[in-house]
Coordinates of C-alpha atoms in Angstrom, one line a residue:
X1 CA 16.6 129.4 -35.9
X2 CA 17.0 126.0 -34.3
X3 CA 13.8 126.3 -32.2
X4 CA 11.7 126.9 -35.3
X5 CA 11.9 123.2 -36.2
X6 CA 10.1 120.3 -34.6
X7 CA 12.1 117.7 -32.6
X8 CA 11.7 115.1 -35.4
X9 CA 12.9 117.6 -38.1
X10 CA 15.9 118.6 -35.9
X11 CA 16.8 115.0 -35.3
X12 CA 16.6 114.4 -39.1
X13 CA 19.0 117.3 -39.7
X14 CA 21.4 116.0 -37.1
X15 CA 21.5 112.7 -39.0
X16 CA 23.5 114.4 -41.8
X17 CA 26.2 115.7 -39.4
X18 CA 29.4 114.1 -38.4
X19 CA 30.4 113.3 -34.8
X20 CA 32.7 116.2 -34.5
X21 CA 29.9 118.6 -35.5
X22 CA 27.6 117.0 -32.9
X23 CA 30.3 117.6 -30.3
X24 CA 30.5 121.3 -31.3
X25 CA 26.7 121.6 -30.9
X26 CA 27.0 120.6 -27.3
X27 CA 29.0 123.7 -26.6
X28 CA 26.7 126.2 -28.3
X29 CA 24.1 126.8 -25.6
X30 CA 22.5 125.2 -22.6
X31 CA 19.2 124.7 -24.5
X32 CA 20.9 122.8 -27.3
X33 CA 23.0 120.8 -24.8
X34 CA 19.8 119.9 -23.0
X35 CA 18.0 118.9 -26.3
X36 CA 21.0 116.7 -27.3
X37 CA 21.1 115.0 -23.9
X38 CA 17.4 114.2 -24.1
X39 CA 17.7 112.6 -27.5
X40 CA 21.2 111.0 -27.2
X41 CA 20.1 107.4 -27.9
X42 CA 18.4 108.4 -31.1
X43 CA 21.1 110.8 -32.3
X44 CA 24.0 108.4 -31.6
X45 CA 22.2 105.5 -33.1
X46 CA 21.8 107.6 -36.3
X47 CA 25.4 108.5 -36.2
X48 CA 26.5 104.8 -35.8
X49 CA 24.6 103.9 -39.0
X50 CA 25.6 107.0 -41.0
X51 CA 29.3 106.5 -40.1
X52 CA 29.2 102.8 -41.0
X53 CA 29.8 101.5 -37.5
X54 CA 26.8 99.3 -37.8
X55 CA 24.2 98.5 -40.5
X56 CA 20.7 99.9 -40.4
X57 CA 18.4 97.8 -38.2
X58 CA 21.1 96.5 -35.9
X59 CA 20.4 96.8 -32.2
X60 CA 23.0 97.8 -29.7
X61 CA 22.9 94.3 -28.1
X62 CA 23.5 92.7 -31.5
X63 CA 26.3 95.1 -32.4
X64 CA 28.2 94.1 -29.2
X65 CA 27.4 90.4 -29.5
X66 CA 28.6 90.4 -33.1
X67 CA 32.1 91.7 -32.0
X68 CA 32.1 89.2 -29.1
X69 CA 31.4 86.3 -31.6
X70 CA 34.1 87.5 -33.9
X71 CA 36.6 87.4 -31.0
X72 CA 38.0 90.9 -31.7
X73 CA 39.6 91.4 -28.3
X74 CA 36.3 92.2 -26.6
X75 CA 36.7 95.9 -27.4
X76 CA 32.9 96.6 -27.2
X77 CA 32.4 94.6 -23.9
X78 CA 30.5 96.7 -21.4
X79 CA 29.1 99.1 -24.0
X80 CA 25.6 100.1 -22.8
X81 CA 24.8 103.2 -24.9
X82 CA 25.0 104.2 -28.5
X83 CA 27.2 107.2 -27.4
X84 CA 29.7 104.8 -25.9
X85 CA 29.8 102.6 -29.0
X86 CA 30.5 105.7 -31.2
X87 CA 33.2 106.9 -28.8
X88 CA 35.0 103.5 -28.9
X89 CA 34.9 103.4 -32.7
X90 CA 36.4 106.9 -32.9
X91 CA 39.1 106.1 -30.4
X92 CA 40.1 103.0 -32.4
X93 CA 40.1 104.9 -35.7
X94 CA 42.4 107.6 -34.1
X95 CA 44.7 104.9 -32.8
X96 CA 44.9 103.2 -36.3
X97 CA 45.8 106.7 -37.7
X98 CA 48.6 107.2 -35.2
X99 CA 46.9 110.0 -33.3
X100 CA 46.3 108.0 -30.1
X101 CA 48.0 105.2 -28.3
X102 CA 48.6 101.5 -29.1
X103 CA 49.6 98.3 -27.3
X104 CA 52.5 96.3 -28.6
X105 CA 53.7 93.0 -27.3
X106 CA 53.9 89.2 -27.6
X107 CA 53.1 86.0 -25.8
X108 CA 55.7 84.5 -23.4
X109 CA 53.9 81.1 -23.0
X110 CA 55.2 79.4 -26.1
X111 CA 57.8 76.8 -25.3
X112 CA 59.6 77.1 -28.7
X113 CA 60.1 79.5 -31.5
X114 CA 56.8 80.1 -33.4
X115 CA 57.1 79.5 -37.2
X116 CA 53.5 79.8 -38.4
X117 CA 50.2 80.8 -36.7
X118 CA 46.5 81.4 -37.4
X119 CA 43.8 83.1 -35.3
X120 CA 40.4 81.4 -34.6
X121 CA 38.3 84.6 -34.0
X122 CA 35.2 82.7 -32.8
X123 CA 36.9 80.7 -30.1
X124 CA 39.5 83.3 -29.4
X125 CA 42.4 80.9 -29.8
X126 CA 45.9 81.0 -31.4
X127 CA 46.9 78.0 -33.5
X128 CA 50.6 78.0 -33.9
X129 CA 53.3 75.7 -35.2
X130 CA 56.3 75.9 -32.9
X131 CA 59.8 74.4 -33.2
X132 CA 61.4 72.7 -30.2
X133 CA 64.7 70.9 -30.8
X134 CA 64.0 70.5 -34.5
X135 CA 60.6 69.0 -33.8
X136 CA 57.5 71.0 -34.9
X137 CA 54.3 70.9 -32.8
X138 CA 50.9 72.4 -33.3
X139 CA 49.6 74.1 -30.1
X140 CA 46.3 75.8 -29.5
X141 CA 46.3 78.5 -26.9
X142 CA 43.9 81.0 -25.4
X143 CA 44.1 84.6 -26.7
X144 CA 43.5 86.2 -23.3
X145 CA 46.3 84.5 -21.4
X146 CA 48.2 82.2 -23.7
X147 CA 47.4 79.0 -21.8
X148 CA 47.7 75.7 -23.6
X149 CA 44.4 74.1 -24.6
X150 CA 45.4 71.4 -27.1
X151 CA 48.4 70.2 -29.0
X152 CA 49.4 67.8 -31.8
X153 CA 52.9 66.6 -32.7
X154 CA 54.7 66.5 -36.1
X155 CA 52.9 69.4 -37.8
X156 CA 55.0 71.6 -40.0
X157 CA 52.3 73.7 -41.7
X158 CA 48.7 74.8 -41.2
X159 CA 45.9 76.8 -42.7
X160 CA 42.6 77.8 -41.1
X161 CA 39.2 79.0 -42.1
X162 CA 35.8 79.0 -40.3
X163 CA 36.3 76.2 -37.9
X164 CA 38.4 73.9 -40.2
X165 CA 42.2 73.5 -40.2
X166 CA 44.5 72.0 -42.8
X167 CA 47.5 70.3 -41.4
X168 CA 50.6 69.5 -43.3
X169 CA 52.5 66.6 -41.8
X170 CA 55.0 63.9 -42.9
X171 CA 52.4 61.9 -44.8
X172 CA 52.4 63.3 -48.3
X173 CA 48.9 64.8 -48.1
X174 CA 46.7 67.3 -46.3
X175 CA 44.9 66.4 -43.2
X176 CA 41.6 68.2 -42.6
X177 CA 40.5 68.7 -39.0
X178 CA 37.3 70.3 -37.6
X179 CA 36.5 72.3 -34.5
X180 CA 35.3 69.8 -31.9
X181 CA 32.8 72.2 -30.3
X182 CA 31.0 72.6 -33.7
X183 CA 30.7 68.8 -34.1
X184 CA 29.5 68.3 -30.6
X185 CA 26.9 71.1 -30.9
X186 CA 25.5 69.5 -34.1
X187 CA 25.4 66.1 -32.6
X188 CA 23.5 67.4 -29.6
X189 CA 21.1 69.3 -31.8
X190 CA 20.3 66.1 -33.8
X191 CA 21.9 67.6 -37.0
X192 CA 23.5 65.0 -39.4
X193 CA 27.3 65.3 -39.2
X194 CA 29.6 64.3 -42.0
X195 CA 32.7 64.3 -39.7
X196 CA 34.7 62.2 -40.3
X197 CA 34.2 61.9 -44.1
X198 CA 33.9 58.3 -45.4
X199 CA 34.3 56.6 -48.7
X200 CA 33.6 57.2 -51.6
X201 CA 34.5 60.8 -50.8
X202 CA 37.9 61.8 -52.4
X203 CA 38.6 63.4 -49.0
X204 CA 37.7 60.3 -46.9
X205 CA 39.5 60.1 -43.6
X206 CA 42.2 57.6 -43.1
X207 CA 41.9 54.6 -40.7
X208 CA 44.4 56.3 -38.3
X209 CA 42.2 59.5 -38.4
X210 CA 39.1 57.4 -37.6
X211 CA 40.8 56.0 -34.6
X212 CA 41.7 59.4 -33.3
X213 CA 38.2 60.8 -34.0
X214 CA 36.2 58.3 -32.0
X215 CA 37.0 59.4 -28.5
X216 CA 36.6 63.1 -29.4
X217 CA 33.2 63.1 -31.2
X218 CA 30.7 63.1 -28.4
X219 CA 27.4 61.4 -28.9
X220 CA 26.6 60.5 -25.3
X221 CA 26.0 64.0 -24.1
X222 CA 29.3 64.2 -22.2
X223 CA 29.8 67.9 -21.4
X224 CA 33.3 69.3 -20.9
X225 CA 35.2 72.3 -22.3
X226 CA 36.0 71.6 -26.0
X227 CA 37.5 75.1 -26.7
X228 CA 40.6 74.8 -28.8
X229 CA 40.1 71.1 -29.6
X230 CA 39.8 69.7 -33.1
X231 CA 38.8 66.3 -34.5
X232 CA 39.8 64.6 -37.8
X233 CA 37.5 65.3 -40.7
X234 CA 39.2 64.1 -43.9
X235 CA 42.4 63.6 -45.8
X236 CA 43.5 64.7 -49.3
X237 CA 46.3 62.4 -50.6
X238 CA 49.1 63.6 -52.9
X239 CA 49.1 61.8 -56.2
X240 CA 52.8 62.3 -56.6
X241 CA 53.6 61.0 -53.1
X242 CA 55.4 64.3 -52.3
X243 CA 54.0 67.3 -50.4
X244 CA 51.6 69.5 -52.3
X245 CA 53.2 72.3 -54.2
X246 CA 50.7 75.0 -53.1
X247 CA 47.3 75.3 -51.6
X248 CA 44.7 77.9 -50.5
X249 CA 41.8 77.3 -48.2
X250 CA 38.8 79.6 -47.7
X251 CA 35.9 77.7 -46.3
X252 CA 34.4 75.7 -47.8
X253 CA 36.7 75.7 -50.9
X254 CA 40.2 74.1 -50.9
X255 CA 42.4 74.8 -53.9
X256 CA 45.4 72.5 -54.1
X257 CA 48.2 72.0 -56.6
X258 CA 50.0 68.6 -56.7
X259 CA 53.6 68.4 -57.8
X260 CA 52.6 65.9 -60.5
X261 CA 50.6 68.6 -62.3
X262 CA 52.2 71.9 -61.2
X263 CA 49.8 74.1 -63.2
X264 CA 46.5 72.3 -62.5
X265 CA 44.4 73.6 -59.5
X266 CA 42.2 71.0 -57.9
X267 CA 39.1 72.4 -56.2
X268 CA 37.2 70.6 -53.4
X269 CA 34.3 71.4 -51.1
X270 CA 35.8 70.5 -47.7
X271 CA 32.6 70.5 -45.7
X272 CA 30.8 68.1 -48.0
X273 CA 33.9 66.2 -49.1
X274 CA 33.3 66.5 -52.8
X275 CA 35.6 67.2 -55.8
X276 CA 34.4 70.3 -57.7
X277 CA 36.6 70.7 -60.8
X278 CA 40.2 71.0 -62.1
X279 CA 41.4 74.3 -63.5
X280 CA 44.2 73.9 -66.1
X281 CA 46.1 77.2 -65.8
X282 CA 48.2 76.5 -68.9
X283 CA 45.1 76.0 -71.1
X284 CA 43.6 79.2 -69.8
X285 CA 46.7 81.2 -70.2
X286 CA 47.8 80.0 -73.7
X287 CA 45.4 82.4 -75.4
X288 CA 46.3 85.4 -73.3
X289 CA 48.9 87.8 -74.5
X290 CA 51.0 88.8 -71.5
X291 CA 52.3 91.8 -73.4
X292 CA 52.2 93.3 -76.9
X293 CA 55.6 91.8 -77.5
X294 CA 55.5 88.5 -75.7
X295 CA 53.3 85.4 -75.5
X296 CA 52.9 82.9 -72.7
X297 CA 56.0 80.7 -72.5
X298 CA 57.4 78.1 -70.0
X299 CA 59.8 80.7 -68.7
X300 CA 57.0 83.0 -67.7
X301 CA 54.9 80.2 -66.2
X302 CA 56.6 80.1 -62.8
X303 CA 53.6 79.7 -60.5
X304 CA 54.3 81.5 -57.2
X305 CA 51.0 81.9 -55.4
X306 CA 47.2 81.2 -55.6
X307 CA 44.2 82.7 -53.9
X308 CA 40.4 82.2 -54.0
X309 CA 37.3 84.3 -53.3
X310 CA 33.6 83.4 -53.5
X311 CA 33.6 83.8 -57.3
X312 CA 37.2 83.8 -58.6
X313 CA 40.5 81.9 -58.6
X314 CA 43.7 84.0 -58.8
X315 CA 47.1 82.5 -59.8
X316 CA 50.2 84.6 -59.5
X317 CA 52.9 83.8 -62.1
X318 CA 56.2 85.7 -62.3
X319 CA 55.0 87.3 -65.6
X320 CA 51.3 88.0 -64.8
X321 CA 48.3 87.5 -62.5
X322 CA 45.8 85.1 -64.1
X323 CA 42.2 85.5 -62.7
X324 CA 39.5 83.1 -63.7
X325 CA 35.9 82.3 -62.6
X326 CA 35.8 79.7 -59.9
X327 CA 33.0 77.6 -61.3
X328 CA 32.3 75.9 -64.6
X329 CA 30.7 78.0 -67.3
X330 CA 27.7 75.6 -67.5
X331 CA 27.0 75.8 -63.8
X332 CA 24.2 78.4 -63.7
X333 CA 23.5 77.8 -60.0
X334 CA 26.7 79.4 -58.9
X335 CA 26.9 83.2 -58.2
X336 CA 29.8 83.8 -60.6
X337 CA 27.7 82.9 -63.6
X338 CA 26.0 86.3 -63.5
X339 CA 29.4 88.2 -63.9
X340 CA 30.6 86.7 -67.1
X341 CA 28.8 88.5 -69.9
X342 CA 30.0 91.9 -71.2
X343 CA 27.8 94.5 -72.7
X344 CA 28.5 93.0 -76.2
X345 CA 27.4 89.6 -75.1
X346 CA 30.9 88.2 -75.0
X347 CA 31.5 85.5 -72.4
X348 CA 34.6 86.3 -70.3
X349 CA 35.8 83.6 -67.9
X350 CA 39.5 84.6 -67.4
X351 CA 41.8 87.5 -67.7
X352 CA 45.5 88.4 -67.2
X353 CA 45.8 91.4 -64.9
X354 CA 49.2 93.0 -65.3
X355 CA 50.9 96.1 -66.6
X356 CA 51.0 95.1 -70.2
X357 CA 52.3 98.4 -71.6
X358 CA 55.3 98.7 -69.4
X359 CA 58.3 96.8 -68.1
X360 CA 58.9 96.8 -64.3
X361 CA 61.3 99.8 -64.3
X362 CA 59.2 101.8 -66.7
X363 CA 56.2 101.2 -64.5
X364 CA 58.2 102.5 -61.5
X365 CA 58.7 105.7 -63.3
X366 CA 55.0 106.4 -63.7
X367 CA 53.9 104.9 -60.3
X368 CA 53.2 106.8 -57.1
X369 CA 56.2 106.4 -54.8
X370 CA 56.0 105.6 -51.1
X371 CA 58.0 108.2 -49.1
X372 CA 58.5 109.1 -45.5
X373 CA 56.1 111.8 -44.3
X374 CA 56.8 114.8 -42.1
X375 CA 58.3 113.9 -38.8
X376 CA 55.9 114.7 -35.9
X377 CA 57.0 116.4 -32.7
X378 CA 57.6 113.3 -30.7
X379 CA 58.4 115.3 -27.6
X380 CA 54.6 115.2 -27.1
X381 CA 54.7 111.4 -26.7
X382 CA 53.9 109.9 -23.3
X383 CA 56.9 107.6 -23.1
X384 CA 56.1 103.9 -22.5
X385 CA 54.4 101.7 -20.0
X386 CA 55.8 98.1 -19.9
X387 CA 54.0 95.1 -18.5
X388 CA 54.8 91.4 -18.3
X389 CA 53.0 88.3 -17.2
X390 CA 51.7 85.7 -19.7
X391 CA 52.5 88.3 -22.3
X392 CA 55.0 91.1 -22.6
X393 CA 53.2 94.3 -23.4
X394 CA 54.0 97.9 -23.9
X395 CA 51.6 100.9 -24.1
X396 CA 53.1 103.6 -26.3
X397 CA 52.0 106.7 -28.2
X398 CA 50.9 106.3 -31.8
X399 CA 53.5 108.8 -33.0
X400 CA 56.2 106.5 -31.5
X401 CA 54.8 103.2 -32.9
X402 CA 53.7 104.3 -36.3
X403 CA 55.9 106.2 -38.7
X404 CA 53.8 108.1 -41.3
X405 CA 54.4 107.6 -45.1
X406 CA 52.7 109.1 -48.1
X407 CA 52.1 108.1 -51.7
X408 CA 53.8 110.8 -53.8
X409 CA 52.3 111.3 -57.3
X410 CA 54.5 111.0 -60.4
X411 CA 54.3 114.7 -61.0
X412 CA 55.7 115.4 -57.5
X413 CA 58.5 112.9 -58.2
X414 CA 59.5 114.7 -61.3
X415 CA 59.9 117.9 -59.4
X416 CA 62.2 116.1 -56.9
X417 CA 65.0 114.3 -58.8
X418 CA 66.2 112.6 -55.6
X419 CA 62.8 110.7 -55.4
X420 CA 63.1 109.2 -58.8
X421 CA 63.8 105.4 -58.8
X422 CA 66.9 104.2 -60.6
X423 CA 66.2 102.9 -64.1
X424 CA 68.6 100.1 -64.8
X425 CA 70.1 99.3 -68.2
X426 CA 68.3 96.8 -70.4
X427 CA 64.7 96.4 -71.3
X428 CA 62.9 94.1 -68.8
X429 CA 59.6 92.7 -69.9
X430 CA 59.0 90.4 -67.0
X431 CA 56.7 91.9 -64.4
X432 CA 58.2 90.0 -61.4
X433 CA 55.0 89.3 -59.5
X434 CA 55.4 87.3 -56.3
X435 CA 51.9 87.4 -54.7
X436 CA 48.3 88.6 -55.3
X437 CA 45.4 88.5 -52.8
X438 CA 41.7 89.1 -53.0
X439 CA 40.0 91.5 -50.6
X440 CA 37.7 89.7 -48.1
X441 CA 34.6 90.8 -50.1
X442 CA 36.2 89.5 -53.4
X443 CA 36.0 92.9 -55.1
X444 CA 39.6 94.0 -55.2
X445 CA 43.0 92.5 -55.8
X446 CA 46.4 93.7 -54.4
X447 CA 49.5 92.3 -56.0
X448 CA 53.2 92.8 -55.2
X449 CA 56.3 92.4 -57.3
X450 CA 60.0 91.6 -56.6
X451 CA 60.8 95.0 -58.2
X452 CA 59.0 96.9 -55.4
X453 CA 55.7 97.7 -57.1
X454 CA 52.4 97.4 -55.2
X455 CA 49.5 97.1 -57.7
X456 CA 45.8 97.7 -56.8
X457 CA 43.0 96.4 -59.1
X458 CA 40.0 98.1 -57.6
X459 CA 36.6 96.4 -58.4
X460 CA 38.4 94.2 -60.9
X461 CA 35.2 92.4 -61.9
X462 CA 34.4 95.4 -64.1
X463 CA 37.0 94.0 -66.4
X464 CA 35.1 90.7 -66.7
X465 CA 31.9 92.7 -67.3
X466 CA 33.5 94.7 -70.1
X467 CA 33.1 98.0 -68.2
X468 CA 36.9 98.6 -67.7
X469 CA 40.2 97.5 -69.1
X470 CA 43.4 96.5 -67.2
X471 CA 45.2 99.8 -68.0
X472 CA 42.2 101.7 -66.8
X473 CA 41.9 99.7 -63.7
X474 CA 45.5 99.4 -62.5
X475 CA 47.0 101.6 -59.8
X476 CA 50.7 101.5 -59.0
X477 CA 52.8 102.3 -56.0
X478 CA 56.6 102.1 -55.9
X479 CA 57.4 100.8 -52.4
X480 CA 61.2 100.9 -53.1
X481 CA 61.9 97.4 -51.9
X482 CA 60.9 93.9 -53.0
X483 CA 57.5 92.9 -51.5
X484 CA 57.4 89.8 -49.4
X485 CA 53.9 89.3 -48.0
X486 CA 50.5 91.0 -48.5
X487 CA 47.3 90.5 -46.4
X488 CA 43.9 92.2 -46.1
X489 CA 42.2 93.2 -43.0
X490 CA 39.0 91.2 -42.3
X491 CA 36.7 94.2 -42.9
X492 CA 38.1 94.9 -46.3
X493 CA 39.5 98.4 -45.6
X494 CA 43.2 98.0 -44.8
X495 CA 46.1 96.0 -46.1
X496 CA 49.4 95.1 -44.6
X497 CA 52.6 94.3 -46.5
X498 CA 56.2 93.4 -45.7
X499 CA 59.3 94.2 -47.7
X500 CA 62.2 92.0 -48.2
X501 CA 64.4 93.7 -45.6
X502 CA 61.7 93.1 -43.0
X503 CA 59.8 96.4 -42.8
X504 CA 56.1 96.1 -42.2
X505 CA 53.5 98.6 -43.4
X506 CA 49.8 99.2 -42.8
X507 CA 47.8 101.0 -45.5
X508 CA 44.4 102.3 -44.8
X509 CA 42.9 102.4 -48.3
X510 CA 39.8 104.3 -47.2
X511 CA 40.8 106.7 -44.3
X512 CA 37.7 108.8 -44.8
X513 CA 35.3 105.9 -44.6
X514 CA 33.8 106.7 -41.2
X515 CA 33.6 110.4 -41.8
X516 CA 32.1 110.3 -45.3
X517 CA 28.4 109.8 -45.0
X518 CA 27.7 109.4 -48.8
X519 CA 30.1 106.8 -50.0
X520 CA 29.7 103.1 -49.6
X521 CA 32.6 101.0 -48.2
X522 CA 35.5 100.3 -50.6
X523 CA 34.0 102.2 -53.6
X524 CA 36.7 104.8 -53.8
X525 CA 39.9 102.9 -53.0
X526 CA 42.8 105.0 -54.4
X527 CA 46.4 104.6 -53.5
X528 CA 47.0 108.3 -53.6
X529 CA 44.3 108.8 -50.8
X530 CA 45.6 105.9 -48.7
X531 CA 47.1 106.5 -45.2
X532 CA 50.4 104.6 -44.8
X533 CA 52.3 103.7 -41.6
X534 CA 55.5 101.7 -41.0
X535 CA 55.6 99.8 -37.8
X536 CA 58.6 101.5 -36.1
X537 CA 59.2 98.8 -33.4
X538 CA 58.7 95.8 -35.8
X539 CA 60.9 96.5 -38.8
X540 CA 64.2 95.4 -40.3
X541 CA 64.9 92.8 -37.6
X542 CA 68.2 91.1 -38.3
X543 CA 67.7 91.6 -42.0
X544 CA 64.9 89.1 -42.1
X545 CA 61.2 88.5 -41.3
X546 CA 59.6 85.7 -39.5
X547 CA 56.4 83.7 -40.2
X548 CA 53.1 84.9 -41.4
X549 CA 50.8 87.8 -40.6
X550 CA 47.1 88.2 -39.6
X551 CA 45.1 91.4 -39.5
X552 CA 41.7 92.0 -38.1
X553 CA 39.5 95.0 -37.3
X554 CA 41.2 95.8 -34.0
X555 CA 44.8 94.9 -34.6
X556 CA 47.7 93.3 -36.5
X557 CA 49.3 90.0 -35.5
X558 CA 52.6 88.5 -36.7
X559 CA 55.7 86.5 -35.7
X560 CA 58.5 88.6 -34.1
X561 CA 61.2 88.8 -31.5
X562 CA 59.5 90.2 -28.4
X563 CA 62.8 90.6 -26.5
X564 CA 64.1 92.9 -29.2
X565 CA 60.8 94.8 -29.1
X566 CA 61.2 95.7 -25.4
X567 CA 64.9 96.6 -25.9
X568 CA 64.0 99.0 -28.8
X569 CA 61.2 100.6 -26.8
X570 CA 63.5 101.2 -23.9
X571 CA 66.2 102.7 -26.1
X572 CA 63.8 105.0 -27.9
X573 CA 62.3 106.3 -24.6
X574 CA 65.8 106.9 -23.3
X575 CA 66.9 108.8 -26.4
X576 CA 63.8 111.0 -26.2
X577 CA 64.2 111.7 -22.5
X578 CA 60.9 110.0 -21.8
X579 CA 59.8 108.1 -18.8
X580 CA 59.2 104.3 -18.7
X581 CA 56.5 103.2 -16.3
X582 CA 56.4 99.5 -15.3
X583 CA 53.5 97.3 -14.4
X584 CA 51.4 97.2 -11.3
X585 CA 54.3 95.7 -9.3
X586 CA 56.6 98.5 -10.5
X587 CA 59.3 96.0 -11.5
X588 CA 61.2 96.0 -14.7
X589 CA 59.8 93.0 -16.7
X590 CA 62.4 90.4 -17.4
X591 CA 61.9 88.5 -20.6
X592 CA 65.1 86.5 -20.7
X593 CA 68.2 86.5 -22.8
X594 CA 68.5 85.9 -26.5
X595 CA 65.7 85.8 -29.1
X596 CA 62.1 85.1 -28.1
X597 CA 60.4 84.4 -31.5
X598 CA 56.7 84.4 -30.7
X599 CA 53.2 85.6 -31.7
X600 CA 53.4 89.4 -31.4
X601 CA 50.8 92.0 -32.0
X602 CA 50.0 95.7 -32.2
X603 CA 46.4 96.5 -31.0
X604 CA 44.4 99.7 -31.3
X605 CA 41.6 99.4 -28.8
X606 CA 43.1 100.5 -25.5
X607 CA 41.8 97.6 -23.5
X608 CA 44.2 94.8 -24.5
X609 CA 46.0 94.8 -21.2
X610 CA 43.0 93.5 -19.3
X611 CA 42.4 90.9 -21.9
X612 CA 46.0 89.6 -22.4
X613 CA 48.0 90.2 -19.2

């Protein structure tokens, strides 16, 4: 039957098949095998598009270059065929799902305990605040070997986005610095550069910043390695003279809250150094009913977190999550203006997203519950391979590193009384939110509560368009423990969250994304379909969690004790009767005594050892 069709028609039919089906076809006959080999470039290019590995029209060279530019561990380096690109994607997906192997480890080059960090994907650097003898220092180190590239003293906090960093120091304000290589490139290309910002900009650099900037901004054509270096760009003073209460930075927008006005968000364009607008959260929230029995009051107005996307501002209060459009209603030049009219013509500029019909314990009763899945046969694991150098690293089986969990439906919980959460006495009406974060594409919001509820608002802008209501939009998951931190993966598909005892989880909200050829990315995010894993080797450490987290396409980064990691891996291998293989020198890597609190990671691309150690 196959040979009745022309080659073009056969190739068109193959474009509707999945990779596993193509693999099966190779085994059917010598003729089909020969046909597939003759047309491999075309077939695997089609598969790369249909499985969402690339977008239509992307060349192989551009696909590899894009990942190199993003700094995602060089996982596509050396890819010369479409077949190899598809193979690497499938391997990474299997590793994320716990069906392959992963690399776990941490850097040994930091001289003190790491408190906070950010990743510069483009320059492949780690920006970290470390503490040495009660002094906090910003260091910038290379991802591949941890070597020091640049440092700055007296920094106790930082934020990063697209080549700009915010530094929090002892000067009652926010310092804004910019990647030196970007400034130098623009100067050499003859492009006007605003760095450092001058008066009358509200973000004008201070005299001391101007002094520091002069020797670093190159106008003479001097050529040396600027990787990891930053130059002063501007400064946002605190009106109250005290450190800012909260801030959020997603290039080019900086949202900051001064202690003098704890419910007013000031918005700035950092690149241009201009003030955009002030958002009075109290004024927006006064007309919003937080529940059918309760109005906004000072007790409910405890502001805990803010986040921004390209169109929206999100403010997390203990009692609710307030979402409002980022720009003024009159500003028709901004993209958000097209989202604010419902089908009835009503203008909607803000909304409170929260479970208005239920208290927190009632909501837990009707939520899906996160429960441990079936225990795999871990006798099939390959033990562990331990390496050390500039980084301590272990290669372990996915079934050892990732413990599977599932979202159990309310109906299943009812049939299993032991899985029902405890309903405490009293009638709580406060939702207990602690954090809410936009997805990278700005379409979805994930929020967490102190009562252990993870809430997903999928495609929440439908509420602003009048196409959905909050009760119709909300999805609930009972995690069982208070939620501490929530982050999104840079490609919008996965989230990671940490509970108060210190357990860290990764949730793939769209596990069928690459195998479903008909559904666009992120359009069917449902908690009951998500794939959950707990990081077995990075959980419940000393009853606390360290620092912040960062997740990208190829891995998950966080602050942890790498010495404890190695100890736990050795103990697990010993208990399972598995072998431990040491690095190329065959020696047991010695990390040192005591805690080693550093930037740690779990990577899913199988080529991290060459890149890090």
